[in-house]
Coordinates of C-alpha atoms and ligand atoms in Angstrom, one line a residue:
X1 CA -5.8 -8.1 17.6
X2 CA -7.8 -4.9 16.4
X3 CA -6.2 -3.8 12.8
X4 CA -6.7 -0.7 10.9
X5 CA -6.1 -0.4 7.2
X6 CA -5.0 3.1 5.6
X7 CA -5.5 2.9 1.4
X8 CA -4.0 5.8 -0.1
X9 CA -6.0 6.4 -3.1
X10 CA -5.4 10.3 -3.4
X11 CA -2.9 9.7 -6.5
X12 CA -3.8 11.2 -9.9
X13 CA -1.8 8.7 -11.5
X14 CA 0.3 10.3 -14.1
X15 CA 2.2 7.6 -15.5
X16 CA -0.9 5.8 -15.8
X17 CA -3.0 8.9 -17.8
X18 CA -6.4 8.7 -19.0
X19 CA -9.6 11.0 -17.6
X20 CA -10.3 8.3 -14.8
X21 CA -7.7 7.8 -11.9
X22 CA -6.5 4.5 -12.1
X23 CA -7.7 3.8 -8.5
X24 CA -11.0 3.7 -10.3
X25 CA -10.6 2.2 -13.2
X26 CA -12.9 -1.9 -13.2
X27 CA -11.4 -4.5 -12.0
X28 CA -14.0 -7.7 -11.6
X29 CA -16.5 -5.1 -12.4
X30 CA -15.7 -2.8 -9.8
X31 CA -13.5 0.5 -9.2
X32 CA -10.3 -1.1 -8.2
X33 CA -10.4 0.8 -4.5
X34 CA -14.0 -0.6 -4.4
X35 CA -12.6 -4.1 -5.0
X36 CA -9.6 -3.8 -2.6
X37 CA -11.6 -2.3 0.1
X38 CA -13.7 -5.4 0.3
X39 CA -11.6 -8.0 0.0
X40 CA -9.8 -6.7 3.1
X41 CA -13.3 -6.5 4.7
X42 CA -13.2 -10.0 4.0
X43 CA -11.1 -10.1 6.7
X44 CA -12.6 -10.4 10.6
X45 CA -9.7 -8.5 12.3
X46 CA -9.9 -5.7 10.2
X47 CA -11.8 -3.0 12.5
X48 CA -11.2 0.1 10.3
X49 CA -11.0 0.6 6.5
X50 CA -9.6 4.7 6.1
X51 CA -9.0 5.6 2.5
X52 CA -7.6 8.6 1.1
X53 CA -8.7 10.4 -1.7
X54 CA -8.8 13.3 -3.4
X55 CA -10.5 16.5 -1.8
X56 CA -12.5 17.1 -5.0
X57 CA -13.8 13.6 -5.0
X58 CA -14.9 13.6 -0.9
X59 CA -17.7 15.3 -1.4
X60 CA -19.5 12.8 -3.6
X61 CA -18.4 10.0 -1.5
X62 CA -21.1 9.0 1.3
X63 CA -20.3 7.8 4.6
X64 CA -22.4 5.4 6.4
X65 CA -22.8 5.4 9.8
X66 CA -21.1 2.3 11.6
X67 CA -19.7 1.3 9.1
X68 CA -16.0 -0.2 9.0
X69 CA -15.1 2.2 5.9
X70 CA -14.3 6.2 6.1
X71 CA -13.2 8.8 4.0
X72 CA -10.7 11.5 4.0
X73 CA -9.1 14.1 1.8
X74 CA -5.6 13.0 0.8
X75 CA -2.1 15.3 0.3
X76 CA 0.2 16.1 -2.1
X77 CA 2.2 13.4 -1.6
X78 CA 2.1 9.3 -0.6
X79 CA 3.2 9.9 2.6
X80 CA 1.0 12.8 3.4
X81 CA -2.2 11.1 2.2
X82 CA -1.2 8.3 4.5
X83 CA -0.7 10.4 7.7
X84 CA -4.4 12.1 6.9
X85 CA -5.7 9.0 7.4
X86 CA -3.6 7.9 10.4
X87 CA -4.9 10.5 12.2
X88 CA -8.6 10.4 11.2
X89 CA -8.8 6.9 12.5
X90 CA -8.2 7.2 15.9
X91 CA -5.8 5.4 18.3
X92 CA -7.8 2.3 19.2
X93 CA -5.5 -0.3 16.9
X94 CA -3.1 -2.9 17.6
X95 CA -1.7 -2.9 14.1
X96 CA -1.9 -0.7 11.2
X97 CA -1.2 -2.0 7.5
X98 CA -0.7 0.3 4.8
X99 CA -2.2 -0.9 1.2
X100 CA -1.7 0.7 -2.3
X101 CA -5.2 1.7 -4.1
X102 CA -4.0 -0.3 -7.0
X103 CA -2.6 -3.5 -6.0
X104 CA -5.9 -5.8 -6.5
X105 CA -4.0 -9.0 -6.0
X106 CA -2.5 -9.2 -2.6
X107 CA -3.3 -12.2 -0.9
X108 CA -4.7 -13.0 2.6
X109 CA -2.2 -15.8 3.9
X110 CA 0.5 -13.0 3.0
X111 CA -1.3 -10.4 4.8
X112 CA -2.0 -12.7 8.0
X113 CA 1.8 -13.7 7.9
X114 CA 2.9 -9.9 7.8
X115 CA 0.2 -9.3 11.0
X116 CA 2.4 -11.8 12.7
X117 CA 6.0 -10.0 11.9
X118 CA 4.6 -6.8 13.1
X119 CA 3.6 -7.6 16.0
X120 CA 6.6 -9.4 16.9
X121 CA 8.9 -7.3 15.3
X122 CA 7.4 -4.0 14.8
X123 CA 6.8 -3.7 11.2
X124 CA 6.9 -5.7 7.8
X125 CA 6.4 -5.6 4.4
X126 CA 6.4 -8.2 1.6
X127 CA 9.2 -7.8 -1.0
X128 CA 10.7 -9.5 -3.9
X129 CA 14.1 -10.4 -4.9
X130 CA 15.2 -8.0 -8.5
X131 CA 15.5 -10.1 -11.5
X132 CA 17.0 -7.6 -13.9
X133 CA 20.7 -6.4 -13.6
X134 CA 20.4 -3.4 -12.3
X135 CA 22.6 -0.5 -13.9
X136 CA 23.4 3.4 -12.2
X137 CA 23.9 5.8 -15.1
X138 CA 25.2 9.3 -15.7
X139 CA 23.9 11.0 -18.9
X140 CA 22.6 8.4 -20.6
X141 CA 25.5 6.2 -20.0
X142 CA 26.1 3.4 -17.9
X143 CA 28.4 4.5 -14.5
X144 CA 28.4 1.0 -12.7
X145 CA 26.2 -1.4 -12.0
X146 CA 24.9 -2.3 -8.9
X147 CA 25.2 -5.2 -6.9
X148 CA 21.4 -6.6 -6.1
X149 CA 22.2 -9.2 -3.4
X150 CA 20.8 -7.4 -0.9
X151 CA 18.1 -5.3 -2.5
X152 CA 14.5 -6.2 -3.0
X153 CA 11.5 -4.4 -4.7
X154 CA 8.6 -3.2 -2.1
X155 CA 5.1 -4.4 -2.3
X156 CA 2.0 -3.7 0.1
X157 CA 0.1 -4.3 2.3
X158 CA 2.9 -2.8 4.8
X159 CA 2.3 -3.4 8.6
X160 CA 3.1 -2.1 11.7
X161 CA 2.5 -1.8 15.2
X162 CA 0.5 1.1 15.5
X163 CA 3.2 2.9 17.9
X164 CA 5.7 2.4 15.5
X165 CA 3.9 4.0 12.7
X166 CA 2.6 6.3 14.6
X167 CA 6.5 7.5 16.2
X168 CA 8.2 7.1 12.3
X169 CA 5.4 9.2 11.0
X170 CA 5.3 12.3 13.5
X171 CA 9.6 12.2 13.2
X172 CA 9.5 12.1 9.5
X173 CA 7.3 15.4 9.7
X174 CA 9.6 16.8 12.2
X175 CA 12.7 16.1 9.4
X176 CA 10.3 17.1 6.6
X177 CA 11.2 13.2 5.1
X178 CA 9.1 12.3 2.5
X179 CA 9.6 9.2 2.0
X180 CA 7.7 7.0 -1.1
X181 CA 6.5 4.2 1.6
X182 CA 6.0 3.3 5.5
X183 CA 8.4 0.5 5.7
X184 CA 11.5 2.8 4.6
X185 CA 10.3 5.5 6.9
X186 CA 9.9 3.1 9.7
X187 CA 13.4 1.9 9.1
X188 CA 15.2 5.0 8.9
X189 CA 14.0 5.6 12.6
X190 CA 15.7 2.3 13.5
X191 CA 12.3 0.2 13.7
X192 CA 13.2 -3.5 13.0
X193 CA 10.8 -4.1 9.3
X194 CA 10.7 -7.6 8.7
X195 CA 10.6 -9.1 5.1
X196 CA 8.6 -11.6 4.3
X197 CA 8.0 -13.3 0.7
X198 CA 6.0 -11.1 -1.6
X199 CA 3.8 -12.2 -4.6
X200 CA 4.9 -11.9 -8.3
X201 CA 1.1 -11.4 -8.7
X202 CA 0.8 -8.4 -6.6
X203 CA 1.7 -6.1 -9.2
X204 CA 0.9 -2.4 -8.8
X205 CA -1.1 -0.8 -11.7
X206 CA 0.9 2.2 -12.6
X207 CA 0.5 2.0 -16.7
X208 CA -2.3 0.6 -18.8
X209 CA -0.8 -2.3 -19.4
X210 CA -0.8 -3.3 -15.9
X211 CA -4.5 -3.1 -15.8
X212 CA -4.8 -4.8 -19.1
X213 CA -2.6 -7.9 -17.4
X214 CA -4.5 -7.5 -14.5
X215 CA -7.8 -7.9 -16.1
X216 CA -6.7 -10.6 -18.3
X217 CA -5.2 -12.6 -15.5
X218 CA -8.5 -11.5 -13.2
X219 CA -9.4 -15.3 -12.2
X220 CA -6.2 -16.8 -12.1
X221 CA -4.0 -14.2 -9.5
X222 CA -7.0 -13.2 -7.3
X223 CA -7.7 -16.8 -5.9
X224 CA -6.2 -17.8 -2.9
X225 CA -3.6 -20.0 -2.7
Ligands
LIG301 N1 -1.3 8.2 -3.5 C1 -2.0 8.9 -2.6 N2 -1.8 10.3 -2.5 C2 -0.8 10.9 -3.3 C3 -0.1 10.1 -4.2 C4 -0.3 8.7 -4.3 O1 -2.9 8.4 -1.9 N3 -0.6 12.2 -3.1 C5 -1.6 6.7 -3.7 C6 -2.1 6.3 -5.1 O2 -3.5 6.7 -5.3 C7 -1.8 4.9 -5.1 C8 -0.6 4.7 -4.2 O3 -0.5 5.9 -3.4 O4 -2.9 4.1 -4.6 C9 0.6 4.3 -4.9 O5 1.0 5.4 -5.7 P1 1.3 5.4 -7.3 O6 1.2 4.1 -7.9 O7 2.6 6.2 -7.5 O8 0.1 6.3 -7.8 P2 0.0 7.8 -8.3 O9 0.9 8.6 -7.5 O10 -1.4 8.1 -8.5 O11 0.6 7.6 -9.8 P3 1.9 8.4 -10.5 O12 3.0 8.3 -9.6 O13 2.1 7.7 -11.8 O14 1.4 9.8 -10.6
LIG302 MG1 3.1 8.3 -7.4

């Protein structure tokens, strides 16, 4: 099985601030996107490594020849940074799994577990079941609240055969869908996405005091289990 990894890392992380991305910010010593793009290189089915980031930052960014990792610019949005690098890659995949920048903690039994959905299936992603209540509300007020059987919260890496991605990608451009990851894009075309357990671990960093748990908890969520 030949896999290609896309990591968007074209965000400029509002919610998160600062002068330095959070993509970049250290984790284990490293820029975070450093650190992620290696542990997947860890990996021995992972052909191709294609992040996205930000046209400004391309040009300091080398590329070395053979090697499993490229560069491209990213887009405005998610979904845009993620078909830039789709189509820089090339077709020669079985697979494609799509990874967030800034989740440092995903771990590999997950990842090989959503390799086997997706190829069976068509696409999967690992989610969690919602703790909180969850309210709607109008104007400050609470409207209703909603029933949270059925809903989960999305994590990464997402995974698909590279068909699939490639068919829910080209027919969310024809619709002009932007949609804020794969695995809902792939569904809305009807694609079968399997769920399969996430990890309370693999948070996303989206304020400081994600990275500050993250770095606090460094040794004890990034071992495998
Ligand atoms: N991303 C991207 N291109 C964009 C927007 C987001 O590649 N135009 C990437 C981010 O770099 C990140 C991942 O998508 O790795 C998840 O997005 P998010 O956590 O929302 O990051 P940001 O969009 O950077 O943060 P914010 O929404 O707070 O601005
Ligand atoms: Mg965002």
């Amino acid at each position: 099985m030949s896999v290609l990894v896309i990591i968007p890392a074209a965000g400029s992380g509002t919610r998160f601030g600062g002068d330095i991305p959070k993509q970049f910010q250290p984790i284990a010593g490293k820029p975070m996107v450093q650190y992620v793009v290696e542990r997947f290189l860890l990996s021995g089915l992972v052909e191709r490594i294609v992040v996205a980031v930000s046209e400004a930052l391309l040009t300091t960014v080398r590329q070395a020849p053979g090697d499993r990792v490229q560069f491209v610019a990213g887009g405005e949005t998610r979904q845009q940074s993620v078909m830039n690098a789709f189509k820089a890659a090339g077709e020669d995949f079985d697979v494609v799994a799509v990874h967030d920048a800034v989740r440092p903690f995903f771990r590999m039994p997950t990842f090989e577990a959503l390799l086997d959905a997706a190829r069976e299936f068509g696409g999967a992603l690992p989610a969690l079941p919602l703790i909180d209540t969850i309210h709607a509300t109008r104007d400050g007020r609470l409207a209703a609240t909603v029933d949270r059987t059925n809903l989960v919260a999305a994590q990464t890496p997402q995974v698909f055969r590279y068909d699939v991605l490639r068919d829910a990608l080209e027919r969310a451009i024809a619709e002009g869908f932007d949609g804020t990851d794969e695995a809902g894009v792939a569904a809305r075309y009807g694609y079968d996405v399997r769920v399969v357990a996430g990890d309370p671990h693999n948070i996303k960093i989206t304020r400081p005091e994600d990275l500050a748990l993250a770095q606090t908890h460094f040794e004890e969520w990034s071992s495998e289990g």
